[in-house]
PDB file of C-alpha atoms in Angstrom:
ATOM      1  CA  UNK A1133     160.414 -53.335  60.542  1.00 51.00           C
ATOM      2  CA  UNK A1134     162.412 -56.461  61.497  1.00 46.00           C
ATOM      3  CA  UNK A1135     165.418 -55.333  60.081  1.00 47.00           C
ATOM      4  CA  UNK A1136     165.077 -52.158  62.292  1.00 46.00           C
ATOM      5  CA  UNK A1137     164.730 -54.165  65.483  1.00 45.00           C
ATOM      6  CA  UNK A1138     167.958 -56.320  64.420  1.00 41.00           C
ATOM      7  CA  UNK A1139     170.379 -53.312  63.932  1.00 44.00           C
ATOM      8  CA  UNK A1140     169.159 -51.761  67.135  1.00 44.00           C
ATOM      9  CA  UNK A1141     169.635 -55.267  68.632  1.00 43.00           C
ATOM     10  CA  UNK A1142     173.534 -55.192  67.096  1.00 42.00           C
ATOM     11  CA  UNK A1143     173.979 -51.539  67.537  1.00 47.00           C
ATOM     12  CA  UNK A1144     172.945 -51.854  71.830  1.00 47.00           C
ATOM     13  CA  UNK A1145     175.034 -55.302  72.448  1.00 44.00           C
ATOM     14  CA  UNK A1146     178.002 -53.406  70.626  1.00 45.00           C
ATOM     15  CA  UNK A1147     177.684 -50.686  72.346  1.00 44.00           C
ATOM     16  CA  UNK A1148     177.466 -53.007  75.999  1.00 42.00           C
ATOM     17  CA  UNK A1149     181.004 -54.544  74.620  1.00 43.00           C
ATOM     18  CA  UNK A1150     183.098 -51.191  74.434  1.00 42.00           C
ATOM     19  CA  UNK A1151     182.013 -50.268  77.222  1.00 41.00           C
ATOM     20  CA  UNK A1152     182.776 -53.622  79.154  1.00 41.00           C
ATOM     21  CA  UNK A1153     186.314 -53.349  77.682  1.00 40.00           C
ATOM     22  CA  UNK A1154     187.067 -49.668  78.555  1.00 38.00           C
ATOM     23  CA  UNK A1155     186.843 -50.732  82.283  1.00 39.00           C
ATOM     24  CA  UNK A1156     189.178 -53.579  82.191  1.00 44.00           C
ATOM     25  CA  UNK A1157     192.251 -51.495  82.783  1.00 50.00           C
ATOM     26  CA  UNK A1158     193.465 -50.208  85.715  1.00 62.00           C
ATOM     27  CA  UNK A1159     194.748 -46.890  84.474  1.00 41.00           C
ATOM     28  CA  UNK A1160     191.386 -44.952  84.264  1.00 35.00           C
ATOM     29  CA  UNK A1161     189.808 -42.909  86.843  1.00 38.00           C
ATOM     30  CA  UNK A1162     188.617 -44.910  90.054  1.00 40.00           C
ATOM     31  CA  UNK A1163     188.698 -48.363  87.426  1.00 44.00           C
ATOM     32  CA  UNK A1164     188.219 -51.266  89.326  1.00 44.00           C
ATOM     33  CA  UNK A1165     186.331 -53.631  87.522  1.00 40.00           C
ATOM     34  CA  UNK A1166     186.731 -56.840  88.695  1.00 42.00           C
ATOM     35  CA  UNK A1167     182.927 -57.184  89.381  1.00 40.00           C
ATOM     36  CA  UNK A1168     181.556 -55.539  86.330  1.00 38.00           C
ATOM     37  CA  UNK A1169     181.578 -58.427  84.366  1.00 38.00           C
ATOM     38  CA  UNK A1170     177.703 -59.330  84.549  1.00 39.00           C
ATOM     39  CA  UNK A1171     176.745 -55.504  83.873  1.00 35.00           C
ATOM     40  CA  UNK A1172     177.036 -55.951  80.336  1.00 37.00           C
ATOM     41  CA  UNK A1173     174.712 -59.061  80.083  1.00 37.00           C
ATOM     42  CA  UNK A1174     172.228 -55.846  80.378  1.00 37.00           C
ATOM     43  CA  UNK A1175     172.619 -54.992  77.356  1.00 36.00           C
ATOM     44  CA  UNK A1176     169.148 -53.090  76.945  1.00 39.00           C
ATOM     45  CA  UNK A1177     169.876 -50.828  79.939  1.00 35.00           C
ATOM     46  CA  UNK A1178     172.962 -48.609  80.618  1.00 34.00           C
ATOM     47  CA  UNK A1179     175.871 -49.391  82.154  1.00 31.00           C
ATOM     48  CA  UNK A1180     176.663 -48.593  85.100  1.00 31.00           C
ATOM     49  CA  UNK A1181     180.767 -47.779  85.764  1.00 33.00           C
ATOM     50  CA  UNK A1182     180.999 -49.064  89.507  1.00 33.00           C
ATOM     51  CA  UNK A1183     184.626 -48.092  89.711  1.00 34.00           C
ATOM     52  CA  UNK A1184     186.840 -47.851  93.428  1.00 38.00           C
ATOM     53  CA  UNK A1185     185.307 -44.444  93.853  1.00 37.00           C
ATOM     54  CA  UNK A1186     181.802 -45.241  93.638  1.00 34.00           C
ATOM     55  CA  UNK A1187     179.670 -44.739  96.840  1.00 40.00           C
ATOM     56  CA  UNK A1188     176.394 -47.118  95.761  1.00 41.00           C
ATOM     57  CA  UNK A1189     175.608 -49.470  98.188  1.00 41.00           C
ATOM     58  CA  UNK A1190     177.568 -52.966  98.323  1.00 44.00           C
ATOM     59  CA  UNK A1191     175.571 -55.842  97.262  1.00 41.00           C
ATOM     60  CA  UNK A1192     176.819 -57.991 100.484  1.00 44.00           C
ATOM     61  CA  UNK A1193     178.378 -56.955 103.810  1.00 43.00           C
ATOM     62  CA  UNK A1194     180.663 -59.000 105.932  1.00 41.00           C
ATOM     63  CA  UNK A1195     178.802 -58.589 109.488  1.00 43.00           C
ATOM     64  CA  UNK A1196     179.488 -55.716 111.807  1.00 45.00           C
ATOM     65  CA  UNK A1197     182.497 -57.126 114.080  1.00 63.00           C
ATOM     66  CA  UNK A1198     182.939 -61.058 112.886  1.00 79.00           C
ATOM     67  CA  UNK A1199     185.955 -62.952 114.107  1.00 95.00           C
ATOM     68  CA  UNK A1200     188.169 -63.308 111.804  1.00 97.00           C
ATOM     69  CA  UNK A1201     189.232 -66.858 112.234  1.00 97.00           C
ATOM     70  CA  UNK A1202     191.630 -67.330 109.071  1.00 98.00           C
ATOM     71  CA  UNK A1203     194.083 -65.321 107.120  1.00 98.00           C
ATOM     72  CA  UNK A1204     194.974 -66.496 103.766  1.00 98.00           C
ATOM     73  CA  UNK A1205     197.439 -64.819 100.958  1.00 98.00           C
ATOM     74  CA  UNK A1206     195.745 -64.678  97.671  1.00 97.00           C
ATOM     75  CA  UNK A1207     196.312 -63.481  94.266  1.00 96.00           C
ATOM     76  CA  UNK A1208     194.135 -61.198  92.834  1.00 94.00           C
ATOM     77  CA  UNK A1209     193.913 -59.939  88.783  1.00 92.00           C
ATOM     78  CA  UNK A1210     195.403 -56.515  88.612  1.00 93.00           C
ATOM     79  CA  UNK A1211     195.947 -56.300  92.378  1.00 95.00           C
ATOM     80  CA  UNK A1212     198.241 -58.954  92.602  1.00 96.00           C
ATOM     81  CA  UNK A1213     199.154 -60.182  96.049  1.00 97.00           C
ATOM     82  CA  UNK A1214     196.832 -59.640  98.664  1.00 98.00           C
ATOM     83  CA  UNK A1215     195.773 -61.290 102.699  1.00 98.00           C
ATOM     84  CA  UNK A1216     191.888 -61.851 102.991  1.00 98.00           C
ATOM     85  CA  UNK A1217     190.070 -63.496 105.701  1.00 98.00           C
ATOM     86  CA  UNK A1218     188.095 -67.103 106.119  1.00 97.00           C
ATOM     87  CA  UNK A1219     185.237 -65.578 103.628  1.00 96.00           C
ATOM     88  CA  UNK A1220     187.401 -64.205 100.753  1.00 97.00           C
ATOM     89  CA  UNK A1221     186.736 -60.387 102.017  1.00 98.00           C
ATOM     90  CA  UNK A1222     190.366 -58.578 100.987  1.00 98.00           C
ATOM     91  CA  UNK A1223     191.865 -56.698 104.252  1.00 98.00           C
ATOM     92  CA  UNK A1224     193.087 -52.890 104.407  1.00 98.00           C
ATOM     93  CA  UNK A1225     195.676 -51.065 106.474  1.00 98.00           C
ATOM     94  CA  UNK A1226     194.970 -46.982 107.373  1.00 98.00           C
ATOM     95  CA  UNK A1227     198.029 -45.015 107.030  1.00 98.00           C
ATOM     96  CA  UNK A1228     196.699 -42.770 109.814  1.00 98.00           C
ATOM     97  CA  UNK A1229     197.228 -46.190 111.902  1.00 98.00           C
ATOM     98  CA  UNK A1230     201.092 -46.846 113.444  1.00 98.00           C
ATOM     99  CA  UNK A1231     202.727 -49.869 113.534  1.00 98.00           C
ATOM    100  CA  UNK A1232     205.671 -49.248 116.036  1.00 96.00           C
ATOM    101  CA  UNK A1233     203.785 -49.721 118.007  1.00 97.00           C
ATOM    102  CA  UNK A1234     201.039 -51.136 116.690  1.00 98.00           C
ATOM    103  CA  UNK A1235     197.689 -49.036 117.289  1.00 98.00           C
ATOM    104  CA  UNK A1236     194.407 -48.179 115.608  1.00 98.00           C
ATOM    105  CA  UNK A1237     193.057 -44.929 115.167  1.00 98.00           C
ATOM    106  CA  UNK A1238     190.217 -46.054 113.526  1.00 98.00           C
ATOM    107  CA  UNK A1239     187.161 -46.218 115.263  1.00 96.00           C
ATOM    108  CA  UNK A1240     183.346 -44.991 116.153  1.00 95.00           C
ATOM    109  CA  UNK A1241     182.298 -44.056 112.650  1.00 95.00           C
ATOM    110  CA  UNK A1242     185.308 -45.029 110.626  1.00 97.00           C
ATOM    111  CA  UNK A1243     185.666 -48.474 112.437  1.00 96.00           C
ATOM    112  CA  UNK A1244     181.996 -49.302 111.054  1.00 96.00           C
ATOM    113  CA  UNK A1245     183.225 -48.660 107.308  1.00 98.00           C
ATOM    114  CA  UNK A1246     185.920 -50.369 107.841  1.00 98.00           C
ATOM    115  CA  UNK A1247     185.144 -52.996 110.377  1.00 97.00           C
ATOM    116  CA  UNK A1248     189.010 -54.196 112.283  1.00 98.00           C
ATOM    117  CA  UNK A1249     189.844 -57.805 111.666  1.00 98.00           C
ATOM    118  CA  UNK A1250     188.746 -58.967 115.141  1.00 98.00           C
ATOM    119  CA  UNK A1251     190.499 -61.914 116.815  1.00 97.00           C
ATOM    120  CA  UNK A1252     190.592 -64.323 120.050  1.00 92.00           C
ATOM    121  CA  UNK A1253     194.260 -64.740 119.254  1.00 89.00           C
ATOM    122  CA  UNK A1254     194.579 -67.773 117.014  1.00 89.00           C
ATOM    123  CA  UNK A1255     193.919 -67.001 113.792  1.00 95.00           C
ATOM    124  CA  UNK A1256     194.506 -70.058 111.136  1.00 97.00           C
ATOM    125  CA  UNK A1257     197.201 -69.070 108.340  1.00 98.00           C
ATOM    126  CA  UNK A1258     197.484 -69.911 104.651  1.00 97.00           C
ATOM    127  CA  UNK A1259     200.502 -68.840 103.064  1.00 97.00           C
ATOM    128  CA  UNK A1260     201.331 -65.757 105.717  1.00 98.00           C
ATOM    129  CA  UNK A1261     204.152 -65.826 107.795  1.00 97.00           C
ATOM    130  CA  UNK A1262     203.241 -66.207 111.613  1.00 97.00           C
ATOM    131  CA  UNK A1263     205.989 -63.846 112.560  1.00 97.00           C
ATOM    132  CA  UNK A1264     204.192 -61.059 110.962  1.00 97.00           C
ATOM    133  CA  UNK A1265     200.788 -61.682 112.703  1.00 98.00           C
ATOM    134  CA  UNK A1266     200.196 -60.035 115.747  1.00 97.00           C
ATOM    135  CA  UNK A1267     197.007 -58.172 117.497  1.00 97.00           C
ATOM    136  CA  UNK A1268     196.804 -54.992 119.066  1.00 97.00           C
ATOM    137  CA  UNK A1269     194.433 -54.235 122.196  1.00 97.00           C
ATOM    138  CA  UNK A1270     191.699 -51.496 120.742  1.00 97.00           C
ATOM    139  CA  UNK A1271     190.377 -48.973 122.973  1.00 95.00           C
ATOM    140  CA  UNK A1272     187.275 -51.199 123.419  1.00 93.00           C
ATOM    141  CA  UNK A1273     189.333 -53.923 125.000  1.00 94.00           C
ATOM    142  CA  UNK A1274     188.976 -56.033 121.580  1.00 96.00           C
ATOM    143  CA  UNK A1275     191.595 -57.435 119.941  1.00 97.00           C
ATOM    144  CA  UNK A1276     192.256 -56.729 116.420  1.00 98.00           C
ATOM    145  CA  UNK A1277     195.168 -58.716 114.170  1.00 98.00           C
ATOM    146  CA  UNK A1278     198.092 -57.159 112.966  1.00 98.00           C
ATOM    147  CA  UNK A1279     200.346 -57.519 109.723  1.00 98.00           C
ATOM    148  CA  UNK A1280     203.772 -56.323 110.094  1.00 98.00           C
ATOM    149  CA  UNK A1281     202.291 -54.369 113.352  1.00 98.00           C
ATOM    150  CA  UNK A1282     199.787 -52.703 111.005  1.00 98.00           C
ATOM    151  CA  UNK A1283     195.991 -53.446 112.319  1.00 98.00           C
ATOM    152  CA  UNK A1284     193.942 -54.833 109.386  1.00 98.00           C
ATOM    153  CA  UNK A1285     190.377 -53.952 108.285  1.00 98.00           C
ATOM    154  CA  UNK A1286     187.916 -55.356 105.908  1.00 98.00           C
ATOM    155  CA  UNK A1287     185.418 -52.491 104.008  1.00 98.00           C
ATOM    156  CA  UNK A1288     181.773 -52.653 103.628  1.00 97.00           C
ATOM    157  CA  UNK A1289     182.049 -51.069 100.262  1.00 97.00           C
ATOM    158  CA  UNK A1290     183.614 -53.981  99.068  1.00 98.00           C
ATOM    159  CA  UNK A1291     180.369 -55.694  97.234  1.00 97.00           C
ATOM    160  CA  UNK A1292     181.912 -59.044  97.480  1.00 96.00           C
ATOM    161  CA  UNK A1293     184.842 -61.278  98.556  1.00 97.00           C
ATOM    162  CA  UNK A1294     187.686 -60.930  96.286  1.00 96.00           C
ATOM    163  CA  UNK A1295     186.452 -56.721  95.514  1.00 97.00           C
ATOM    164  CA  UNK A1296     188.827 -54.612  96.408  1.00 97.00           C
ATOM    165  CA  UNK A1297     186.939 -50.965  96.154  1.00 97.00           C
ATOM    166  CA  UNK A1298     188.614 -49.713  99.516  1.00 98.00           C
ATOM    167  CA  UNK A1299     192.217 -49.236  97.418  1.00 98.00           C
ATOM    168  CA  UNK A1300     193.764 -45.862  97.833  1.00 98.00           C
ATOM    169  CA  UNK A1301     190.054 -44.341  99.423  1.00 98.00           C
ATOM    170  CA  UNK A1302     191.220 -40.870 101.023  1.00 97.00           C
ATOM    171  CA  UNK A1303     194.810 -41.810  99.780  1.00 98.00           C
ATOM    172  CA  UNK A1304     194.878 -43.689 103.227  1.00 98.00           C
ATOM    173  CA  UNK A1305     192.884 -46.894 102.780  1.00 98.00           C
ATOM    174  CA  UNK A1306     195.579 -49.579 101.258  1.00 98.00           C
ATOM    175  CA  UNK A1307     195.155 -53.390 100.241  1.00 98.00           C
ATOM    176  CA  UNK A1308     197.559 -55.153 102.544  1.00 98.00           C
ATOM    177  CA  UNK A1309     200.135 -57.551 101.266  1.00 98.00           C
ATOM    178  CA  UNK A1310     201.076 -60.619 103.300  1.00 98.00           C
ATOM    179  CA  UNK A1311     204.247 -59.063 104.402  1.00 97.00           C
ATOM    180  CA  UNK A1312     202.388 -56.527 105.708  1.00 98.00           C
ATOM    181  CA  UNK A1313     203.173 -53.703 103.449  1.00 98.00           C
ATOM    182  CA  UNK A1314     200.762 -51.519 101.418  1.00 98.00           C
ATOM    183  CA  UNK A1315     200.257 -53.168  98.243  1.00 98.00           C
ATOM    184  CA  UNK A1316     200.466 -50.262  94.953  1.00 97.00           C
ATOM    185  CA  UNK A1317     199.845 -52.295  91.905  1.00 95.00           C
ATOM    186  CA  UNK A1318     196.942 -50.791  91.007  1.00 95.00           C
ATOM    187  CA  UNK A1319     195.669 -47.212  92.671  1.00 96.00           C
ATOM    188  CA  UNK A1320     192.559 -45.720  91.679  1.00 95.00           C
ATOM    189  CA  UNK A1321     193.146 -41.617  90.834  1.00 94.00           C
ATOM    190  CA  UNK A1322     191.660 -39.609  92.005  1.00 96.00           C
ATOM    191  CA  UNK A1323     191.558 -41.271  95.115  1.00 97.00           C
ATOM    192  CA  UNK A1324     188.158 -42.841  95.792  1.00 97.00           C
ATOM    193  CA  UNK A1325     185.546 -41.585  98.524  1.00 97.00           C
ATOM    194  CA  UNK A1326     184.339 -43.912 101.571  1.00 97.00           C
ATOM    195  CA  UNK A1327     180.715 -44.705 101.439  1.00 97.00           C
ATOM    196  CA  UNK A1328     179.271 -43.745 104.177  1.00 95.00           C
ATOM    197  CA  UNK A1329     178.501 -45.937 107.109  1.00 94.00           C
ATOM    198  CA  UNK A1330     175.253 -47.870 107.709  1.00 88.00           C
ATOM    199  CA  UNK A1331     172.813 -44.860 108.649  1.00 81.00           C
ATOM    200  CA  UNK A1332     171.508 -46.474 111.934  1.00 63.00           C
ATOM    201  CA  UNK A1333     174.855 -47.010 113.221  1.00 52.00           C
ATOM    202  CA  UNK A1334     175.784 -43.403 112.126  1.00 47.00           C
ATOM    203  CA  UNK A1335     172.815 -42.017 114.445  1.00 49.00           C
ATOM    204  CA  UNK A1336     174.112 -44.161 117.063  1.00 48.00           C
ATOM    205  CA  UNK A1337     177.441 -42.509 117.401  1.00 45.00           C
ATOM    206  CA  UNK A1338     176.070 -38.903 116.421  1.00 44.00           C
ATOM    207  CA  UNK A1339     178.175 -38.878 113.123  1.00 41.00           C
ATOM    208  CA  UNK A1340     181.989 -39.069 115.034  1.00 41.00           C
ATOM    209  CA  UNK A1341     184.382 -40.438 113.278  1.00 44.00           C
ATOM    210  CA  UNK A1342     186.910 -41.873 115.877  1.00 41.00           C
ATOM    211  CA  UNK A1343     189.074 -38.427 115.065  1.00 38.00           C
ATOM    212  CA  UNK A1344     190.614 -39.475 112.032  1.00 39.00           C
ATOM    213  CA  UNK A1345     188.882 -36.496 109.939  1.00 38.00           C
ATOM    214  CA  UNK A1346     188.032 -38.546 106.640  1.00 49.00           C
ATOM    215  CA  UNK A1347     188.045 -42.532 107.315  1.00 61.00           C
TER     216      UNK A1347
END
């Protein structure tokens, strides 16, 4: 009988290890699997793939419209090089956004997946080029920063600072580089799905999405 429970016991931790190291690429479909790491301490239950393209709900949130006080170029493994804010949360730019000149078309329902990097117009900087930064005035009268002319976003399906789950989602969500440009290293296929907003916020707006028919 103990010999049984021992080969079960090696069979289910080898079985949590190949499955640990088939996410660690980028290559398969919606990998990202910088945060799967303590999954396979579980060895007695399944794993769970939580790739880009998954829609279960993020662990932490940043809040609903924070300032965003900082901007700081970071490195990320197998993104590369990427902007976040004061907290670690990686930004986004929408490709359904324009740069000249700048302006957002994200908003109502979209803006509370992807909440704009809001501003009072000094932002500190770590390692990004102040004549990149700018803001744009948002329909709401806020101001939102700008890389490059491009208005920045955070994503609340990002589970953590440093997660970057919002690459390539609709084919239109991209991690920003400091420059400003989209940053390709590593894009999910197919391209992921945006969770969905916060459901009391979603009543609150009757389900728009700001017009940009996907978010």
């Amino acid at each position: 009988m103990a010999a049984t429970r021992l080969t079960a016991t090696v069979a289910g931790c080898a079985a949590a290890a190949a499955a640990l190291a088939a996410l660690t690429a980028c290559a398969p479909p919606g990998a990202n699997t910088e945060n799967t790491a303590n999954t396979a301490a579980q060895a007695d239950a399944p794993l769970v793939e939580v790739g880009a393209g998954s829609s279960l709900a993020p662990v932490a949130t940043p809040p609903a419209a924070p300032l965003t006080t900082e901007l700081k170029a970071a490195s990320i493994p197998k993104m590369g090089k990427v902007v976040t804010d004061q907290e670690g949360w990686v930004l986004y730019r929408f490709d359904k956004d324009t740069a000249k000149p700048p302006k957002s078309n994200c908003a109502d329902k979209c803006a509370q997946v992807w909440p704009p990097a809001l501003t009072d117009g000094n932002p500190n900087l770590t390692g990004v080029d102040p004549s990149v930064v700018g803001t744009v005035t948002r329909d709401d009268g806020s101001r939102q920063i700008t890389l490059a002319g491009w208005p920045v976003y955070r994503y609340i399906g990002d589970p953590k600072p440093g997660a970057w789950k919002g690459q390539n989602v609709g084919g239109v969500w991209f991690v920003v580089a400091p420059d400003g440009k989209k940053n390709l290293t590593c894009l999910p296929t197919p391209a992921p799905t945006a969770v969905q907003p916060p459901a009391a916020s979603a009543e609150a707006t009757g389900n728009g999405d700001g017009g940009t028919g996907g978010y």
